[in-house]
Tab-separated table of C-alpha atoms in Angstrom:
chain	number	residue	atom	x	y	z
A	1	UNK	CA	-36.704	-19.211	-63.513
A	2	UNK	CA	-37.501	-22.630	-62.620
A	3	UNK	CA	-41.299	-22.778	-61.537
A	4	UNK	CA	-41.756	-24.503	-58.169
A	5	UNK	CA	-44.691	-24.936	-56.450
A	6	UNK	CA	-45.172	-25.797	-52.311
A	7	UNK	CA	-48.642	-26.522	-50.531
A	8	UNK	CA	-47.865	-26.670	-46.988
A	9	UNK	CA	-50.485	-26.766	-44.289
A	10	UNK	CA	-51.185	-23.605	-41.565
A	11	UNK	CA	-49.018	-24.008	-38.605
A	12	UNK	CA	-46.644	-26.775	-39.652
A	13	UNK	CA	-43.729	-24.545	-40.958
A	14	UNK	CA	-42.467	-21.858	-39.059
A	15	UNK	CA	-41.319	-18.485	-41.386
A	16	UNK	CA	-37.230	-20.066	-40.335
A	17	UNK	CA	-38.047	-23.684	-41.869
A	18	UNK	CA	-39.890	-21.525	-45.161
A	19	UNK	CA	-37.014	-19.981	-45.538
A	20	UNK	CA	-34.806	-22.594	-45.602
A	21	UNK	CA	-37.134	-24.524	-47.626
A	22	UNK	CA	-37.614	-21.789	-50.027
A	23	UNK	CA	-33.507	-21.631	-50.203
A	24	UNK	CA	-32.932	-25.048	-50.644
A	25	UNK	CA	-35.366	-25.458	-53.181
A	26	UNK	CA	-34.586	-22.713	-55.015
A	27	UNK	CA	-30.793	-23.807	-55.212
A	28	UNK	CA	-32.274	-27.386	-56.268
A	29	UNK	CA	-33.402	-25.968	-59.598
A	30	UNK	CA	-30.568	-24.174	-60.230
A	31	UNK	CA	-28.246	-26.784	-59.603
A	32	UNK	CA	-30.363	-28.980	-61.880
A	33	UNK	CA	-32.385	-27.135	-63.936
A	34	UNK	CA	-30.085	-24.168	-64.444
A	35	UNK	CA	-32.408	-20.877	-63.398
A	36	UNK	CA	-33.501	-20.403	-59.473
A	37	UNK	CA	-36.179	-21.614	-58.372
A	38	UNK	CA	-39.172	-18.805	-58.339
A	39	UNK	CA	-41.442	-20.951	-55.635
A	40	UNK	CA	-45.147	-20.421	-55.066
A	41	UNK	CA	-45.676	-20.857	-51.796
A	42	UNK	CA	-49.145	-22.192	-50.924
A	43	UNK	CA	-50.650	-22.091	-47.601
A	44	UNK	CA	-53.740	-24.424	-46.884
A	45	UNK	CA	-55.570	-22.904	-44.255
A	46	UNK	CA	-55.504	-24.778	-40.958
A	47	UNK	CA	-57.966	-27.949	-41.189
A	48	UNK	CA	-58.311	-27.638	-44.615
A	49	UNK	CA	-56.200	-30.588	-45.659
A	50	UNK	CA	-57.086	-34.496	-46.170
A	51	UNK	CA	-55.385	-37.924	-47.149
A	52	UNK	CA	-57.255	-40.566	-47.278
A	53	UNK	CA	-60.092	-38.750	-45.928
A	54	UNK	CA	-58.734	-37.548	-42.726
A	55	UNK	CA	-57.320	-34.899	-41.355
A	56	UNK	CA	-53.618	-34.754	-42.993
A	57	UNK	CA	-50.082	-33.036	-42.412
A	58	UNK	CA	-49.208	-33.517	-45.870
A	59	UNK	CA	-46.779	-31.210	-48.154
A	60	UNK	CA	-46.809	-30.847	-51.807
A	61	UNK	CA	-43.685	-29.705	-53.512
A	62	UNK	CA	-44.208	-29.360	-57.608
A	63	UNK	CA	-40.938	-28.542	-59.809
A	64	UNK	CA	-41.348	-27.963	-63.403
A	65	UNK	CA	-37.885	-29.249	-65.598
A	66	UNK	CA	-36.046	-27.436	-67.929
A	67	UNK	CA	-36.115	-30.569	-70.342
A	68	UNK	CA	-38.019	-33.980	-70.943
A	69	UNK	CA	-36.814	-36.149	-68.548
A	70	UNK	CA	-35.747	-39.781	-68.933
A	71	UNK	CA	-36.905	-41.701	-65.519
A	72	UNK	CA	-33.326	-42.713	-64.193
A	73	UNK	CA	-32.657	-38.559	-64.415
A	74	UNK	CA	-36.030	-38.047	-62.970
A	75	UNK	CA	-35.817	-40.600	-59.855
A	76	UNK	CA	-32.714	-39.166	-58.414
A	77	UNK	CA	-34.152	-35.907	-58.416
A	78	UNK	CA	-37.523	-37.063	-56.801
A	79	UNK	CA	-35.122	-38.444	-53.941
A	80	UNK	CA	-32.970	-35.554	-53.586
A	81	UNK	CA	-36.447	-32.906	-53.416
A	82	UNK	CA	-38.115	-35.369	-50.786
A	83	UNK	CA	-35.113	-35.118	-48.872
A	84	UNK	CA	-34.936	-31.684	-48.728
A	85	UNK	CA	-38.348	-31.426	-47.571
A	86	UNK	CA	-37.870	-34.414	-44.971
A	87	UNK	CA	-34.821	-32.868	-43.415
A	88	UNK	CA	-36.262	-29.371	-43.327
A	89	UNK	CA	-40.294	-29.769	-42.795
A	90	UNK	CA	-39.211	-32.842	-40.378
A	91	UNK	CA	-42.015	-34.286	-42.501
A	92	UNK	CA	-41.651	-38.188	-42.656
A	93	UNK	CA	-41.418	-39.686	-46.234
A	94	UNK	CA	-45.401	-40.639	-46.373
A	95	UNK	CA	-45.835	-36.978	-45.620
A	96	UNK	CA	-44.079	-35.455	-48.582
A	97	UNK	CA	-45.507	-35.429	-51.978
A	98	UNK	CA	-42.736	-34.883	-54.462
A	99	UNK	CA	-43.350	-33.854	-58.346
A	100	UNK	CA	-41.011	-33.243	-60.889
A	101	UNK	CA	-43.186	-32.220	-64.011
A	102	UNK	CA	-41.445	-32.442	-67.814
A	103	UNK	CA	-42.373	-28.247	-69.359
A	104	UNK	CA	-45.498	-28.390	-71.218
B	1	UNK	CA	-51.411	-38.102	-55.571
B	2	UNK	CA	-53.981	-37.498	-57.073
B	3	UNK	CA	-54.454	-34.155	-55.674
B	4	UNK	CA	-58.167	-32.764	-55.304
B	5	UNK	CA	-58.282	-28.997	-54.566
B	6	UNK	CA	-61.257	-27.684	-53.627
B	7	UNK	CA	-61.938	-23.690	-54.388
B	8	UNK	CA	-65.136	-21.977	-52.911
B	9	UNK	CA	-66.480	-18.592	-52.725
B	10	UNK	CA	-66.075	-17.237	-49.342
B	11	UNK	CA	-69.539	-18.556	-47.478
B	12	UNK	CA	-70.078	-21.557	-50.338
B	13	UNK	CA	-68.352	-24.146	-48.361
B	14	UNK	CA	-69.572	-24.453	-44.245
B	15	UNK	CA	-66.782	-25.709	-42.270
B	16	UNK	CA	-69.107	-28.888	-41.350
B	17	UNK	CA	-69.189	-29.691	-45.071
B	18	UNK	CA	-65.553	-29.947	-45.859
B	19	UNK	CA	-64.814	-33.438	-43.856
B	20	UNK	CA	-67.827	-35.158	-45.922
B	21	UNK	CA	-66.695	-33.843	-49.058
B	22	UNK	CA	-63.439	-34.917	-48.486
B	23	UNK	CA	-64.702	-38.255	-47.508
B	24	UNK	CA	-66.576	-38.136	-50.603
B	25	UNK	CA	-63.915	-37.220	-52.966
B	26	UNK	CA	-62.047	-40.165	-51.513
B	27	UNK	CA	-64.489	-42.828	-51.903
B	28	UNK	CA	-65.423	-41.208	-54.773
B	29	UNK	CA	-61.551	-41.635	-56.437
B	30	UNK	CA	-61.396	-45.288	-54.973
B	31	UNK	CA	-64.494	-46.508	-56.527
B	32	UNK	CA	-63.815	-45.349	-60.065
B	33	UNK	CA	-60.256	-45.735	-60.541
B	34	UNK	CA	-59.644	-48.924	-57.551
B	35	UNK	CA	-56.703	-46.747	-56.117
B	36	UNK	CA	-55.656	-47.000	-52.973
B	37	UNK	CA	-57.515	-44.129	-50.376
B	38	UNK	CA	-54.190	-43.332	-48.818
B	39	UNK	CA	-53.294	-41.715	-52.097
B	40	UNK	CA	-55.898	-39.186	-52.252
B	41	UNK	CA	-55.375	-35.549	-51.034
B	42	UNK	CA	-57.665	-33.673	-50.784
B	43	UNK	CA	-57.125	-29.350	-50.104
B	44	UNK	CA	-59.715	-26.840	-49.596
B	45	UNK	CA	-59.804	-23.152	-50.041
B	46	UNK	CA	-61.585	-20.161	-49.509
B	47	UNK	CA	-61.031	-17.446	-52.422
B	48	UNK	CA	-58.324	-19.384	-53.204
B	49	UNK	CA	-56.152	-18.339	-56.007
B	50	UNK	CA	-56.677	-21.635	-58.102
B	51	UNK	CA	-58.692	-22.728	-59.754
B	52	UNK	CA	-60.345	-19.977	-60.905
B	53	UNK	CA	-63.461	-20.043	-59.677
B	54	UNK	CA	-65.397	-18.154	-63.069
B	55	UNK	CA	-68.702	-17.690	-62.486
B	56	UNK	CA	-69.291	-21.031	-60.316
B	57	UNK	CA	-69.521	-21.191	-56.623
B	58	UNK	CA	-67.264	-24.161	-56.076
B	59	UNK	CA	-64.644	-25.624	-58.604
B	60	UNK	CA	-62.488	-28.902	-57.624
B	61	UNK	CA	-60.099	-29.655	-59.674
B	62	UNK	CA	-58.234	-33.246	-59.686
B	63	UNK	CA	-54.715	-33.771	-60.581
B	64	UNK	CA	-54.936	-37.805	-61.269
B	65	UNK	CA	-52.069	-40.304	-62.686
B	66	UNK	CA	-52.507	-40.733	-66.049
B	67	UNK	CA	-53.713	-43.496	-67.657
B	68	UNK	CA	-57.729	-42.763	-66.498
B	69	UNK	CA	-60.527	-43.389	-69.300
B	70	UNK	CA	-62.652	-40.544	-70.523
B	71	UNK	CA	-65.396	-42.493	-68.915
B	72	UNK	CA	-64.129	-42.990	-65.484
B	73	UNK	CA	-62.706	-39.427	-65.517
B	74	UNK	CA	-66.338	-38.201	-66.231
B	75	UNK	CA	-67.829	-40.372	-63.726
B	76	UNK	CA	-65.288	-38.646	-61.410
B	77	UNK	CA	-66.489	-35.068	-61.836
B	78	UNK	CA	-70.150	-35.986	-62.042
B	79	UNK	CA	-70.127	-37.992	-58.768
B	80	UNK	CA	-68.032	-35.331	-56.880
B	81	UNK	CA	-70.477	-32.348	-58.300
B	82	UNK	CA	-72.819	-34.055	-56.679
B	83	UNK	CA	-71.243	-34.418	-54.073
B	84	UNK	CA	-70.708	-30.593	-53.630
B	85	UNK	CA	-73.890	-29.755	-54.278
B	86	UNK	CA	-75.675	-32.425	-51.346
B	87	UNK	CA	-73.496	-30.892	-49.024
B	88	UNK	CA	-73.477	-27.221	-49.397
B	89	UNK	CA	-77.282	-27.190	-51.186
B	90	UNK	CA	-75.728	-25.543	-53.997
B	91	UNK	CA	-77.341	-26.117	-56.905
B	92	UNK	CA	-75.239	-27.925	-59.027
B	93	UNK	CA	-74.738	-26.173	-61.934
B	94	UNK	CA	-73.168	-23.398	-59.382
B	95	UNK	CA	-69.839	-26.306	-59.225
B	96	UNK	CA	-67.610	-27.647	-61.490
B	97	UNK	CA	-65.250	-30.422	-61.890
B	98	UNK	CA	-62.598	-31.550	-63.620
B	99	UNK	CA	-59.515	-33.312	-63.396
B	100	UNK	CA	-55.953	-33.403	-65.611
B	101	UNK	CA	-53.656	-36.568	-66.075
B	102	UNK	CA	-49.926	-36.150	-64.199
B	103	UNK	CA	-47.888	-39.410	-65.279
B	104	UNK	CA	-47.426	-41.454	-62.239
B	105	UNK	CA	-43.912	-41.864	-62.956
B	106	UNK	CA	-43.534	-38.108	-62.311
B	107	UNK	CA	-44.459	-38.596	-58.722
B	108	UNK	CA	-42.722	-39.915	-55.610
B	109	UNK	CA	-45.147	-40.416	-52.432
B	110	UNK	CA	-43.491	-42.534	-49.243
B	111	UNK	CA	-39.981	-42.143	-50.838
B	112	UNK	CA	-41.542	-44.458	-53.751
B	113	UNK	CA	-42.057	-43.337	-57.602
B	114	UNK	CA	-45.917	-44.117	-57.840
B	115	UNK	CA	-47.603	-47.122	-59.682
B	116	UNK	CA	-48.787	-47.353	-62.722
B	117	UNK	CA	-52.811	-47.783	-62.783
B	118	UNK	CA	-53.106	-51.093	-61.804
B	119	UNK	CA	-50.549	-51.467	-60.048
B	120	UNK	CA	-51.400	-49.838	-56.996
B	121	UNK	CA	-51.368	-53.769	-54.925
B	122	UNK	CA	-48.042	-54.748	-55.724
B	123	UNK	CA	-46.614	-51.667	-55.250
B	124	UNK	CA	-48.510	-51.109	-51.489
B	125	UNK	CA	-46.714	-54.265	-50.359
B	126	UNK	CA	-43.726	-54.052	-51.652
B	127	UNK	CA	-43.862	-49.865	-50.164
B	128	UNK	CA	-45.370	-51.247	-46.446
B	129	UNK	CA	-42.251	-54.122	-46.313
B	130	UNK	CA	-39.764	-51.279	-47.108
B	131	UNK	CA	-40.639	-49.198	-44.269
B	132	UNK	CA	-41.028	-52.212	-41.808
B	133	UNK	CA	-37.586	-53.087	-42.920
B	134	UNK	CA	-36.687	-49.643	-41.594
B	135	UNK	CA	-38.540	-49.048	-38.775
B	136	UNK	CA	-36.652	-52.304	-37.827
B	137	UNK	CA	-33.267	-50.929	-37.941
């Protein structure tokens, strides 16, 4: 399994954008990484969350490779997670935090 | 990124102290390191599953770019422990900090792989005239 992590804030995804989130994220890794994705899902409670020492709506999505990545593999990726996470949060690009970690 | 998330006992954190902490950890970040504050996340948690808390009251725990000295990191974790403790009136050895290194080049934020430390000017302006470009379309 492909370890993905997502902290998403109280109220902003409903249990139908989760599950498409969790889907498409899942099918992500597998496509890419080979194994499903097994995703951690992370709720900050309501209020909880700050950028830039506000209040924030921001998302964190976290997806450990399979392999050391070179960055003009990595980049690609980073785009094609963000955009799964604009389309589906309808999060705006400065709202999504997208990580693609090398395994330890 | 970086990523500050904040893990309390159930009662350690009022609600009242959360915005100044996270104003805190902010200025905090900015100061030391000279990144830019719209960067900095910062996530808080009651009982939260991570970090483990041990046997401290509060633990924050930083997820940073790389490329931080030993000395600025432990600036970092002494100035946000303090922090902690002014605003709950913990005493401070009841919260911990610490922080790992994630290479920026690991990380996209705004559609844009992060900068280097360092970088952080260059890469604002050249990130703010992308999306004006858009948002002119």
């Amino acid at each position: 399994m492909t370890m993905c992590t997502c902290m998403v804030q109280e109220g902003q995804i409903s249990p139908a954008q989760q599950a498409t989130l969790c889907a498409e994220t899942s099918a992500f890794a597998q496509r890419h990484f080979g194994t499903p994705g097994e995703i951690n899902w992370v709720t900050v409670p309501g209020g909880n969350g700050y950028t830039a020492g506000e209040l924030s709506t921001s998302v964190i999505v976290s997806v450990t490779a399979d392999r050391s990545l070179a960055p003009s593999q990595r980049i690609p990726l980073l785009h094609e997670l963000e955009e799964i996470w604009r389309t589906h949060a309808k999060k705006t690009a400065n709202e999504v935090v997208s990580v693609i970690r090398d395994p330890q | 990124m970086p990523l500050y998330i904040v893990n309390a006992k159930a009662g350690a954190l009022p609600e009242e102290a959360k915005p100044k902490i996270a104003a805190d950890v902010t200025r905090i970040h900015c100061d030391v390191t000279g990144a830019p504050p719209q960067f900095v996340h910062v996530f808080f948690f009651d009982d939260g599953p991570m970090p483990p808390l041990g046997d401290k009251s509060v633990m924050l725990y930083g997820q940073i770019r790389a490329g931080r000295t030993d000395a600025q990191k432990a600036q970092i974790a002494s100035e946000m422990v303090a922090s902690v403790a002014q605003h709950t009136g913990l005493a401070s050895d009841q919260v911990h900090a610490f922080t790992t290194d994630t290479p920026a080049s690991w990380v996209m934020e705004g559609g844009d792989v992060l900068p280097e430390p360092g970088e952080e000017e260059a890469w604002l302006a050249a990130h703010e005239a992308k999306l004006a470009a858009e948002a002119a379309q």
